[in-house]
Amino acid sequence: VPYHAAETYQARLLQAGFSVVVCEQVGIPGESKGPLAREVTRILTPGTVTDDAFVEASDDLWIVAISQDAFTLSACFGSVGRGELVIHDRLDDTGLRALLSRMRPRECLTQSSPPAGFEGRIIETPAWHFTRDTLSRELERTYGVSDPSGLGLADVSETGLGATGALLTYLYDTQRTALVHFERPRIERSTHEVILDHTTQKNLELLSTLRGEKKHSLWWVLDRTATAMGSRELSRWITAPSCDNDAVRARQRTIHALIESGALSDLKGLLGQIGDIERIVARIGLGSAKPRDLTRLRDSLHAIPFVIERLTQTGDNNLLECAQRLNALPKTANLLTEALFEEPSLVISAGGVIRDGYDPELDRLRHFSVDANQMLLTMETEERERSGLSGLKLGYNRVHGYYFELTKAQLAQAEVPPHFQRRQTLKNAERFTTPELKTFEDQALSAESQALKRERLLYEALFPPLIDVISELKTLSQNLARLDALTSLATVARESHWIAPELTDTVEIQIEAGRHPVIERAHSTPFVPNDTHLTPEHSLALITGPNMGGKSTYMRQTALIVLLARIGSFVPAKAARIGPVDRIFTRIGASDDLAGGRSTFMVEMTETAAILAEATNHSLVLMDEVGRGTSTFDGLALAWASAERLSECGALTLFATHYFELTSLSESLESVFNIHLTAEVTGESIVFLHRVAEGPTSRSYGLHV
Ligand code: ADP
């Protein structure tokens, strides 16, 4: 285009939702021989342009990258005009939709299907743009820091990091220049969520143990769900505790009601008959649902009235409410019942999926073969009589179809009728066909293939009415998942004698005779219960005691009880009062990140630094033996400073240490107090009592251990 008119064309193209790649001559005429050098100088996209010529001054242009895995959905919004990146981590569908309608991004980077209701330009982005490696490279390029934790992104989920990486890559590729005016990515979070960063989720062994096994994780204790949807829901709950007391209490009330109702085992049985509606719905949406998916859906829908009835029978208001949220979609259930065989074949191409009586035409085609039997019998008798060959037999095989068979012995005695055509010669017999038999065979075969065609047509016609109710089905699966997760928590609570914690509005953690939910279940030896009392006045407990004394166990059990309380579950204790918590931080155990280029000590210090920077007086902090990986006095200094800082910010802290010197902090800092784990020495052996007692330990028992 003529260069002076370029802008008008560009504006029009952008307006129409296109991107524009601008190529220009960059060589200087006369200076070089041959054709002038040309280059791509700019890429204009509807969501990233900043020129006044293309964008209204009052408009903020946003672009979004969306990333999703089985459990989390995250989005990263970017504005080139504002130089801003905003991460919205761990969203749900509604949250994402609300954001999209609020921010109105012009472009959307995604690897899968575009979000519902999004009207802008979709940019299909390859999966490897949504990875941690890509992010590291982009962070290095834009901010000069490759580790996301260095930019305060330590607790962002993998999907959140992926979305940020993809967005930065796209911005860099289109702008073709360093994004120097960009601020650090900002995380916007729902204010109700207790934040658990990646390290904490790992250290507390929420979904899998440090060894990577599901067994002996918190999930392993809690998951007594009957459906896959329920199990996934429970996993989501475990990683997303809530500070919203009302929402949490509602779950508690339902769990309580489920226990009291005596309906738990009935409900479990009934829920067990329900399939993975959530996934089936996805396959229906993709048009890839198999016959057995639809019958599974049918059977699930039929099971729901029984669930509703059982919930209603209890007469409890909370459970009635659960029942009211379940919609058994009778019309859909009936359609599927009428249309499908009880046990259809696995694939539609094999036939045997659509029920007899559902479609007269299909019935007619199918019944041809039933009527055919009679016709064959008649034909056999007629030919016998006509030819006088009493041994004439009619048969069928897959390769040769229908035939009349005469043994060699019979052939020796009689003439073959003239209208018999030889088909196959066997050792002892000859097989023949006749024009009449041939016609019959053709009809039978075409009826069969027509029936299959008809059946496929009818099967495909089932999809539109199912797609019409897809949002109802999704709601149903969500409510079932929730009910199943609550039933699971109620089962665990009843069997393990857990109690409902009291949720308070003041910051505090008061646990009487608390136990570790996993160790209690995994070990046969009785668990020694212990109390925990953390309040703003006494916020930091310095824990001393021998190795193997139970310090880590005590700290973890406290964190797990708080977490359980915050997801609405009952807790393993005699009594508990749990106040609001904004984050749970953990600095536990040593782990090398040699692949990431960080030694044990570096990992420890990076994590400690993050905690000290971000903990508030609403946070729960677990610090296990900070300062071990260096010389004694360096370590002591680091531990000392960390404890001082945590006491200053008022975070509720459990601080386990081997530095006996630290125990004197309780004299200078009011909020610090000492507790220790008890052990007894008899002669040369040591017995761990695992009991928490007041005051510092008297000795370290290191040599005994
Ligand atoms: P530390 O951190 O002090 O070295 P741990 O917390 O790792 O000690 O505990 C060592 C072992 O003692 C654990 O494996 C656990 O099985 C057992 N243990 C800890 N606390 C208790 C308790 N309260 N009751 C029973 N066993 C416990």
XYZ file of C-alpha atoms and ligand atoms in Angstrom:
732
model
C 0.000 0.000 0.000
C 1.195 3.550 -0.477
C 3.025 4.417 2.707
C 1.035 7.579 3.329
C -2.205 5.639 3.288
C -0.850 2.806 5.432
C -2.383 4.002 8.664
C -5.906 4.120 7.306
C -5.604 0.569 6.038
C -4.032 -0.648 9.245
C -6.783 0.915 11.320
C -9.436 -0.726 9.205
C -7.793 -4.123 9.403
C -7.387 -3.889 13.157
C -10.975 -2.785 13.480
C -11.991 -5.915 11.643
C -10.067 -7.996 14.174
C -7.021 -8.796 12.060
C -3.375 -8.479 12.944
C -1.097 -6.528 10.644
C 2.522 -7.355 9.961
C 4.373 -4.312 8.718
C 7.363 -4.844 6.417
C 9.483 -1.906 5.416
C 12.610 -1.142 3.519
C 15.378 -0.663 6.018
C 18.344 -0.324 3.690
C 19.443 3.108 2.609
C 19.080 3.684 -1.129
C 22.383 4.178 -2.879
C 24.443 2.715 -0.070
C 23.995 -0.915 -0.892
C 24.092 -2.841 -4.125
C 21.185 -4.946 -5.305
C 17.716 -4.878 -3.809
C 17.222 -2.850 -0.638
C 17.085 -4.749 2.647
C 13.575 -5.242 3.989
C 12.453 -6.263 7.449
C 9.386 -6.935 9.542
C 9.319 -3.781 11.588
C 6.099 -4.105 13.535
C 3.287 -6.442 14.293
C 0.052 -4.726 15.137
C -2.595 -6.757 16.891
C -6.024 -5.602 18.049
C -5.147 -6.089 21.696
C -1.663 -4.654 21.795
C -1.697 -1.519 19.676
C -1.029 1.670 21.494
C -0.960 4.209 18.661
C -3.484 7.001 18.930
C -4.406 6.355 15.354
C -5.703 2.909 16.250
C -7.108 3.140 19.723
C -9.444 5.533 21.474
C -7.700 7.479 24.157
C -10.296 6.441 26.701
C -9.893 2.733 26.001
C -7.668 0.398 27.911
C -6.747 -2.480 25.689
C -6.315 -5.811 27.420
C -5.196 -9.152 26.202
C -5.585 -12.369 28.145
C -3.845 -15.739 28.283
C -5.856 -18.579 29.748
C -4.393 -21.808 30.983
C -6.166 -24.779 32.431
C -5.416 -28.243 33.746
C -7.521 -30.826 35.524
C -7.746 -28.806 38.703
C -6.960 -25.184 38.070
C -7.936 -22.473 35.713
C -5.826 -19.337 35.603
C -5.671 -16.236 33.512
C -3.083 -13.557 33.014
C -4.213 -10.186 31.693
C -1.805 -7.789 30.070
C -2.053 -4.277 28.792
C 0.675 -2.907 26.625
C -0.764 0.553 27.028
C -0.642 0.383 30.804
C 2.449 -1.780 31.018
C 0.643 -4.071 33.384
C 0.386 -7.781 33.924
C -2.276 -9.057 36.277
C -2.490 -12.723 37.244
C -5.819 -14.157 38.321
C -4.950 -17.521 39.728
C -7.188 -20.489 40.511
C -10.371 -19.165 39.009
C -13.606 -20.969 38.448
C -15.669 -20.701 35.281
C -17.933 -18.045 36.722
C -15.000 -16.034 37.974
C -13.339 -16.163 34.581
C -16.513 -15.145 32.838
C -16.969 -12.235 35.232
C -13.408 -11.132 34.577
C -13.744 -11.398 30.828
C -16.832 -9.284 30.913
C -15.185 -6.780 33.228
C -11.866 -6.488 31.424
C -13.125 -7.087 27.878
C -9.821 -8.260 26.428
C -9.480 -7.924 22.662
C -7.416 -11.053 22.226
C -7.232 -14.361 23.986
C -4.302 -16.785 23.987
C -5.398 -20.330 24.621
C -4.377 -23.866 23.807
C -7.866 -25.274 24.011
C -11.319 -24.057 23.149
C -12.010 -20.340 23.573
C -13.891 -19.347 26.722
C -17.646 -19.134 26.383
C -18.890 -15.699 25.498
C -15.511 -14.344 24.413
C -15.896 -12.267 21.283
C -12.431 -11.027 20.486
C -9.635 -12.566 18.506
C -8.565 -16.058 19.491
C -4.895 -16.879 19.206
C -4.248 -20.571 19.356
C -1.008 -20.846 21.235
C 1.150 -23.958 21.436
C 1.287 -25.806 24.755
C 4.988 -25.184 25.267
C 4.385 -21.455 25.519
C 2.418 -22.208 28.684
C 5.334 -23.628 30.631
C 7.583 -22.666 33.483
C 10.640 -22.747 31.202
C 9.128 -20.263 28.819
C 8.187 -18.090 31.745
C 11.708 -18.178 33.172
C 13.121 -17.112 29.822
C 10.614 -14.287 29.481
C 11.074 -13.088 33.053
C 14.797 -12.992 32.489
C 14.271 -11.012 29.303
C 11.805 -8.539 30.746
C 12.763 -8.253 34.395
C 16.274 -9.671 34.527
C 15.148 -12.342 37.024
C 14.472 -15.873 35.916
C 13.005 -17.344 39.098
C 9.292 -16.555 39.512
C 9.696 -16.548 43.316
C 12.095 -13.665 42.933
C 9.197 -11.592 41.616
C 6.821 -12.668 44.385
C 5.134 -15.333 42.247
C 6.057 -18.269 44.486
C 2.493 -19.190 45.303
C 1.105 -18.880 41.795
C -0.095 -22.217 40.409
C 1.536 -23.895 37.410
C -1.343 -22.814 35.219
C -1.005 -19.228 36.429
C 2.703 -19.257 35.662
C 2.000 -20.871 32.299
C -0.483 -18.191 31.330
C 1.989 -15.476 32.314
C 4.725 -17.130 30.259
C 2.516 -17.410 27.185
C 1.376 -13.818 27.473
C 4.878 -12.431 27.883
C 6.079 -14.481 24.907
C 3.278 -13.133 22.760
C 3.854 -9.568 23.879
C 7.546 -9.852 23.206
C 6.976 -11.425 19.792
C 4.493 -8.817 18.680
C 6.197 -5.780 20.146
C 9.597 -7.043 19.025
C 11.269 -5.079 21.739
C 12.003 -5.360 25.434
C 8.960 -4.515 27.538
C 10.818 -2.004 29.598
C 7.778 -0.084 30.747
C 6.177 -3.176 32.227
C 5.689 -3.402 35.972
C 6.177 -6.703 37.777
C 3.270 -9.085 37.396
C 0.636 -8.404 40.012
C -1.458 -11.127 41.568
C -5.104 -10.390 42.157
C -6.747 -12.893 44.361
C -10.125 -13.591 45.720
C -10.016 -12.188 49.210
C -11.659 -15.248 50.695
C -8.999 -17.762 49.969
C -6.347 -18.922 52.399
C -3.246 -18.898 50.258
C -1.104 -21.997 50.181
C 1.974 -21.588 48.048
C 3.468 -24.477 46.145
C 6.073 -25.243 48.823
C 3.444 -25.365 51.534
C 1.202 -27.675 49.544
C 4.166 -29.945 49.058
C 5.476 -29.773 52.624
C 2.118 -30.414 54.207
C 1.689 -33.406 51.881
C -1.800 -32.331 50.932
C -2.411 -34.237 47.704
C 0.681 -36.400 47.632
C 3.544 -37.112 49.969
C 7.024 -35.671 49.564
C 7.899 -38.957 47.905
C 5.185 -38.309 45.356
C 2.746 -40.967 46.517
C -0.943 -40.427 47.139
C -0.935 -42.849 50.021
C -0.347 -41.104 53.333
C -1.279 -37.684 51.996
C -4.071 -35.653 53.583
C -6.219 -36.439 50.561
C -5.696 -40.138 51.238
C -7.267 -39.693 54.661
C -10.143 -37.542 53.472
C -11.125 -39.170 50.211
C -14.014 -41.504 50.855
C -15.975 -40.159 47.927
C -18.130 -42.381 45.774
C -17.710 -40.541 42.470
C -14.782 -39.223 40.473
C -16.398 -35.783 40.434
C -16.565 -35.796 44.209
C -12.966 -36.824 44.513
C -11.797 -34.022 42.227
C -13.940 -31.549 44.120
C -12.394 -32.644 47.389
C -8.901 -32.159 45.965
C -9.882 -28.645 44.950
C -11.169 -27.933 48.442
C -7.987 -29.200 50.047
C -5.880 -26.738 48.091
C -8.325 -23.856 48.443
C -9.266 -23.317 52.074
C -11.484 -20.341 52.732
C -11.516 -17.489 55.233
C -15.180 -16.909 54.627
C -16.650 -18.165 57.887
C -20.199 -18.266 56.554
C -19.331 -20.458 53.612
C -17.242 -22.752 55.790
C -19.929 -23.010 58.464
C -22.465 -23.991 55.821
C -20.276 -26.981 54.949
C -19.862 -27.828 58.620
C -23.619 -27.769 59.144
C -24.188 -30.140 56.237
C -21.503 -32.517 57.497
C -23.063 -32.431 60.929
C -26.490 -33.109 59.458
C -25.154 -35.993 57.374
C -23.610 -37.621 60.431
C -26.726 -37.154 62.538
C -29.121 -38.307 59.813
C -27.859 -41.872 59.776
C -28.141 -41.705 55.993
C -24.414 -41.747 55.289
C -24.033 -45.305 54.112
C -27.265 -45.174 52.079
C -26.108 -42.014 50.381
C -22.705 -43.472 49.649
C -24.342 -46.447 48.010
C -26.623 -44.254 45.942
C -23.880 -41.871 44.897
C -21.816 -44.881 43.891
C -24.313 -45.535 41.122
C -23.629 -42.166 39.584
C -21.052 -41.871 36.844
C -18.634 -39.125 35.975
C -21.270 -36.765 34.598
C -18.767 -33.936 34.403
C -16.505 -35.735 31.929
C -19.420 -37.262 30.029
C -20.815 -33.783 29.566
C -17.464 -32.687 28.166
C -17.526 -35.526 25.665
C -21.088 -34.696 24.719
C -19.965 -31.152 24.073
C -17.122 -32.391 21.899
C -19.454 -34.768 20.083
C -17.237 -37.682 21.062
C -19.505 -39.407 23.595
C -19.766 -43.174 23.147
C -22.980 -45.207 23.625
C -21.819 -46.340 27.058
C -21.287 -42.685 28.057
C -24.917 -41.998 27.317
C -26.179 -45.055 29.176
C -23.938 -44.129 32.104
C -25.543 -40.704 32.047
C -28.994 -42.299 31.805
C -28.339 -44.594 34.763
C -26.901 -41.709 36.745
C -29.951 -39.572 36.093
C -32.172 -42.440 37.162
C -30.250 -42.764 40.415
C -30.736 -39.132 41.338
C -34.396 -39.262 42.448
C -33.316 -41.858 45.019
C -30.593 -39.542 46.306
C -33.148 -36.740 46.513
C -35.607 -39.005 48.306
C -33.030 -40.179 50.837
C -31.964 -36.607 51.566
C -35.579 -35.501 51.919
C -36.427 -38.377 54.264
C -33.979 -37.053 56.818
C -36.166 -33.995 57.306
C -33.081 -31.896 57.945
C -33.144 -28.433 56.402
C -29.515 -28.474 55.299
C -29.992 -31.755 53.528
C -33.289 -30.610 52.024
C -31.374 -27.737 50.551
C -28.876 -30.169 49.034
C -31.779 -32.154 47.611
C -33.333 -29.065 46.075
C -30.130 -28.353 44.212
C -30.279 -31.674 42.416
C -32.262 -31.736 39.215
C -32.786 -35.240 37.860
C -33.645 -33.916 34.373
C -36.484 -36.442 33.845
C -36.999 -35.500 30.202
C -33.398 -36.200 29.343
C -33.425 -39.410 31.372
C -36.555 -40.604 29.572
C -35.182 -39.791 26.171
C -32.078 -41.850 26.883
C -34.118 -44.703 28.331
C -36.391 -44.837 25.337
C -33.603 -44.531 22.833
C -30.885 -46.823 24.149
C -30.592 -50.505 24.905
C -29.979 -51.444 28.506
C -26.448 -52.546 27.592
C -25.589 -51.137 24.172
C -22.516 -52.206 22.233
C -19.346 -50.191 22.763
C -19.371 -48.355 19.467
C -22.196 -47.126 17.342
C -20.694 -48.588 14.163
C -21.337 -52.091 15.465
C -25.053 -51.428 15.843
C -27.027 -52.761 18.766
C -27.305 -49.361 20.423
C -30.765 -48.000 19.660
C -33.554 -49.809 21.435
C -36.278 -51.756 19.605
C -39.514 -49.827 19.403
C -37.796 -46.418 19.406
C -37.978 -45.983 15.656
C -40.416 -47.898 13.357
C -38.117 -47.666 10.347
C -35.179 -49.147 12.262
C -37.492 -51.865 13.548
C -38.625 -52.682 10.016
C -35.050 -53.003 8.799
C -34.060 -55.084 11.778
C -37.094 -57.331 11.566
C -36.306 -58.180 8.021
C -33.775 -60.636 9.340
C -36.264 -62.181 11.743
C -38.841 -62.611 8.984
C -36.019 -63.853 6.851
C -35.631 -66.965 8.969
C -39.131 -68.020 8.100
C -38.505 -67.274 4.431
C -35.388 -69.408 4.490
C -37.192 -72.352 6.026
C -39.877 -72.150 3.358
C -37.271 -71.932 0.623
C -35.480 -75.001 1.973
C -38.661 -77.146 2.026
C -39.687 -75.953 -1.427
C -36.335 -76.831 -2.988
C -36.309 -80.220 -1.298
C -39.710 -81.053 -2.634
C -38.987 -79.708 -6.086
C -35.699 -81.529 -6.502
C -36.537 -84.622 -4.531
C -33.223 -84.240 -2.678
C -34.353 -84.894 0.875
C -30.857 -84.321 2.270
C -30.624 -80.809 0.849
C -29.525 -78.398 3.552
C -29.478 -74.600 3.689
C -26.562 -72.950 5.425
C -24.695 -69.694 5.888
C -21.121 -68.672 6.324
C -19.499 -65.278 6.607
C -17.374 -65.503 3.487
C -19.712 -67.157 1.037
C -23.095 -66.118 2.392
C -26.142 -68.380 2.013
C -25.862 -71.720 0.241
C -27.536 -75.067 -0.365
C -25.323 -77.985 0.526
C -25.239 -81.495 -0.933
C -22.853 -84.181 0.286
C -20.743 -86.110 -2.234
C -22.799 -89.223 -1.399
C -26.041 -87.441 -2.249
C -24.535 -86.037 -5.419
C -23.541 -89.519 -6.535
C -27.162 -90.597 -6.378
C -28.967 -87.646 -7.926
C -28.773 -84.936 -10.558
C -28.026 -81.382 -9.527
C -31.043 -79.206 -10.381
C -30.252 -76.949 -13.360
C -30.809 -73.659 -11.513
C -28.200 -74.563 -8.913
C -24.950 -72.613 -9.371
C -21.795 -74.018 -7.803
C -20.329 -71.794 -5.122
C -17.803 -73.792 -3.200
C -16.357 -77.302 -3.272
C -15.490 -78.985 -0.014
C -13.922 -82.372 0.653
C -17.208 -84.137 1.214
C -19.749 -81.708 -0.126
C -20.631 -79.137 -2.748
C -22.315 -75.841 -2.016
C -24.669 -74.065 -4.406
C -26.666 -70.933 -4.686
C -29.820 -70.185 -6.661
C -31.081 -66.925 -8.177
C -33.820 -66.840 -5.545
C -31.331 -67.332 -2.722
C -29.045 -64.672 -4.197
C -31.838 -62.079 -4.258
C -32.710 -62.919 -0.720
C -29.107 -62.536 0.359
C -28.779 -59.112 -1.259
C -31.920 -57.913 0.488
C -30.771 -59.217 3.834
C -27.383 -57.568 3.545
C -28.731 -54.237 2.423
C -31.291 -54.286 5.231
C -28.455 -54.794 7.663
C -26.338 -51.955 6.345
C -29.367 -49.706 6.128
C -30.226 -50.544 9.706
C -26.709 -49.561 10.781
C -26.955 -46.299 8.904
C -30.341 -45.570 10.384
C -29.029 -46.365 13.834
C -26.137 -43.938 13.509
C -28.506 -41.225 12.367
C -30.761 -41.798 15.354
C -27.760 -41.811 17.677
C -26.473 -38.520 16.348
C -29.917 -37.029 16.758
C -29.636 -37.638 20.511
C -26.885 -35.031 20.826
C -28.708 -31.747 20.128
C -31.257 -32.253 22.935
C -28.394 -33.188 25.275
C -26.408 -30.117 24.292
C -29.481 -28.032 25.048
C -29.302 -29.103 28.686
C -25.542 -28.995 29.017
C -25.531 -26.175 31.523
C -28.118 -27.972 33.665
C -25.988 -31.089 33.492
C -22.933 -29.126 34.562
C -24.779 -27.609 37.503
C -25.994 -31.042 38.437
C -22.500 -32.502 38.336
C -21.177 -29.646 40.472
C -23.859 -30.131 43.098
C -23.345 -33.877 43.112
C -19.598 -33.388 43.458
C -20.184 -31.097 46.409
C -22.588 -33.502 48.085
C -20.181 -36.366 47.532
C -17.252 -34.418 48.991
C -19.316 -33.500 52.054
C -20.458 -37.101 52.469
C -16.830 -38.138 52.346
C -15.814 -35.615 55.014
C -18.750 -36.698 57.159
C -17.741 -40.349 56.853
C -14.187 -39.596 57.936
C -15.393 -37.395 60.792
C -17.726 -40.054 62.098
C -15.322 -42.952 61.823
C -12.313 -41.146 63.270
C -14.210 -39.246 65.970
C -13.384 -35.799 64.709
C -15.159 -32.725 66.040
C -16.507 -29.542 64.492
C -14.085 -26.703 65.169
C -15.456 -23.351 66.239
C -14.692 -20.684 63.658
C -14.036 -17.316 65.209
C -13.547 -13.795 63.906
C -10.567 -13.028 66.120
C -7.110 -14.207 65.149
C -6.327 -17.322 67.155
C -5.503 -20.996 66.960
C -6.632 -22.901 70.043
C -6.500 -26.645 69.777
C -7.144 -29.006 72.625
C -5.753 -32.511 72.282
C -5.043 -32.213 68.584
C -3.839 -35.189 66.572
C -2.107 -35.642 63.251
C -4.797 -36.869 60.826
C -2.446 -38.953 58.685
C -0.125 -40.437 61.315
C -3.117 -41.264 63.473
C -4.596 -43.291 60.641
C -1.393 -44.763 59.235
C 0.205 -46.009 62.453
C -1.139 -48.588 64.802
C 0.636 -47.139 67.861
C -1.580 -44.718 69.762
C -0.996 -41.105 68.880
C -0.203 -38.725 71.728
C -2.571 -35.750 71.487
C -1.202 -32.255 72.107
C -2.574 -28.747 72.620
C -1.736 -25.676 70.561
C -2.425 -22.130 71.693
C -1.453 -19.233 69.468
C -2.949 -15.780 69.931
C -1.857 -12.253 68.989
C -0.472 -11.870 72.540
C 1.427 -15.143 72.409
C 2.010 -15.553 68.739
C 5.358 -17.297 68.491
C 6.044 -20.671 70.023
C 9.719 -21.671 70.117
C 9.806 -25.438 70.049
C 12.802 -27.333 71.339
C 13.355 -30.988 72.093
C 15.278 -33.962 70.808
C 15.453 -35.111 67.236
C 12.652 -37.592 66.656
C 10.844 -36.023 69.569
C 7.861 -35.041 67.407
C 8.490 -31.372 66.625
C 7.739 -31.635 62.925
C 4.714 -33.765 63.581
C 3.367 -31.248 66.063
C 3.841 -28.331 63.680
C 2.303 -30.130 60.740
C -0.642 -31.365 62.729
C -1.403 -27.799 63.760
C -1.287 -26.609 60.161
C -3.419 -29.513 58.961
C -6.031 -28.919 61.645
C -6.223 -25.253 60.677
C -6.508 -26.214 57.029
C -9.195 -28.808 57.728
C -11.149 -26.257 59.716
C -10.863 -23.816 56.830
C -12.253 -26.204 54.255
C -15.257 -26.896 56.466
C -14.151 -30.308 57.633
C -14.253 -31.611 61.158
C -10.848 -31.936 62.813
C -8.928 -34.522 64.859
C -9.011 -32.868 68.282
C -11.066 -32.677 71.441
C -11.919 -29.022 70.848
C -10.703 -26.302 68.537
C -11.215 -22.589 67.976
C -9.776 -21.381 64.706
C -9.765 -17.751 63.641
C -9.191 -16.248 60.211
C -5.947 -17.135 58.411
C -4.738 -15.409 55.261
C -1.865 -17.701 54.394
C -0.081 -20.767 55.639
C 3.686 -20.626 55.200
C 6.038 -23.509 55.732
C 9.784 -23.743 55.871
C 10.221 -27.411 56.554
C 12.868 -29.950 55.760
C 15.708 -29.653 53.357
C 15.341 -30.047 49.664
C 17.954 -29.471 47.054
C 16.974 -27.809 43.877
C 20.231 -28.605 42.148
C 18.575 -28.770 38.764
C 17.343 -25.252 39.390
C 20.855 -24.272 40.424
C 20.092 -23.766 44.102
C 21.774 -25.540 46.988
C 19.888 -26.661 50.085
C 20.978 -23.583 51.912
C 19.940 -21.316 49.055
C 16.492 -22.934 48.889
C 16.111 -22.520 52.616
C 17.130 -18.877 52.565
C 14.991 -18.001 49.541
C 11.948 -19.531 51.212
C 12.721 -17.848 54.504
C 13.142 -14.491 52.807
C 9.786 -14.859 51.085
C 8.080 -15.720 54.379
C 9.655 -12.829 56.257
C 8.624 -10.446 53.504
C 5.066 -11.596 53.143
C 3.771 -12.963 56.463
C 1.118 -10.846 58.172
C -0.508 -10.981 61.586
C -3.138 -13.249 60.045
C -0.669 -15.809 58.748
C 0.256 -19.192 60.156
C 3.997 -19.817 59.811
C 5.852 -23.081 60.379
C 9.631 -22.736 60.614
C 11.577 -25.929 61.063
C 15.207 -25.533 62.028
C 16.098 -22.477 60.017
C 19.819 -21.828 59.693
C 21.069 -25.376 59.685
C 23.006 -25.354 56.458
C 25.728 -22.940 57.467
C 28.226 -22.351 60.253
C 26.800 -22.369 63.751
C 26.987 -18.658 64.407
C 25.716 -17.648 60.978
C 22.860 -20.077 61.466
C 22.052 -18.839 64.912
C 22.074 -15.254 63.680
C 19.736 -16.097 60.822
C 17.350 -18.024 63.074
C 17.438 -15.286 65.677
C 16.679 -12.541 63.179
C 13.918 -14.575 61.589
C 12.238 -15.228 64.931
C 12.469 -11.554 65.849
C 10.964 -10.485 62.569
C 8.093 -12.986 62.832
C 7.345 -11.928 66.373
C 7.348 -8.313 65.214
C 4.843 -8.851 62.421
C 2.600 -10.875 64.726
C 2.303 -13.943 62.510
C 1.103 -17.016 64.410
C 4.333 -18.987 64.348
C 5.596 -22.401 65.342
C 9.368 -22.158 65.342
C 11.306 -25.363 65.903
C 14.992 -24.958 66.588
C 18.081 -26.674 67.906
C 19.673 -23.382 68.908
C 19.092 -23.428 72.602
C 20.255 -19.792 72.709
C 16.999 -18.747 71.024
C 14.925 -19.804 74.015
C 16.022 -16.660 75.802
C 14.032 -14.601 73.286
C 10.980 -15.146 75.455
C 12.557 -12.865 78.039
C 12.908 -9.911 75.683
C 9.926 -10.406 73.372
C 6.495 -10.621 74.926
C 4.835 -12.580 72.190
C 7.463 -15.348 72.269
C 7.018 -18.379 74.516
C 8.810 -21.694 74.862
C 7.491 -25.200 74.577
C 9.337 -28.471 74.245
C 8.782 -32.096 73.386
C 9.498 -34.411 76.224
C 11.771 -37.392 76.321
C 13.012 -39.596 79.107
C 16.439 -41.111 79.433
C 16.934 -44.364 81.274
C 20.521 -45.487 81.288
C 21.671 -45.429 77.720
C 18.293 -45.452 76.045
C 15.894 -42.651 75.333
C 12.089 -42.801 75.224
C 10.205 -40.169 73.261
C 7.005 -39.227 74.996
C 5.851 -36.985 72.133
C 4.183 -34.773 74.696
C 4.337 -31.003 74.412
C 5.200 -29.268 77.670
C 5.782 -25.662 78.672
C 9.216 -24.083 78.777
C 12.425 -24.898 76.919
C 13.937 -28.346 76.839
C 16.617 -29.015 79.382
C 19.012 -30.767 77.034
C 19.312 -31.779 73.414
C 19.809 -35.552 73.714
C 21.685 -35.405 70.412
C 24.108 -38.162 71.398
C 21.354 -40.428 72.710
C 19.396 -40.051 69.494
P 11.323 -34.249 65.105
O 10.811 -33.276 64.119
O 11.310 -33.709 66.498
O 12.659 -34.820 64.764
P 9.190 -35.944 64.177
O 8.053 -35.012 64.247
O 9.782 -36.220 62.846
O 10.337 -35.504 65.169
O 8.678 -37.287 64.831
C 9.412 -38.474 64.814
C 8.460 -39.672 64.851
O 7.746 -39.729 66.064
C 7.394 -39.585 63.773
O 7.742 -40.414 62.723
C 6.119 -40.038 64.412
O 5.760 -41.298 63.943
C 6.388 -40.094 65.869
N 5.530 -39.118 66.561
C 5.693 -37.785 66.561
N 4.744 -37.189 67.309
C 3.966 -38.180 67.806
C 2.809 -38.201 68.668
N 2.280 -37.076 69.140
N 2.284 -39.404 68.951
C 2.816 -40.538 68.456
N 3.876 -40.572 67.644
C 4.465 -39.420 67.319
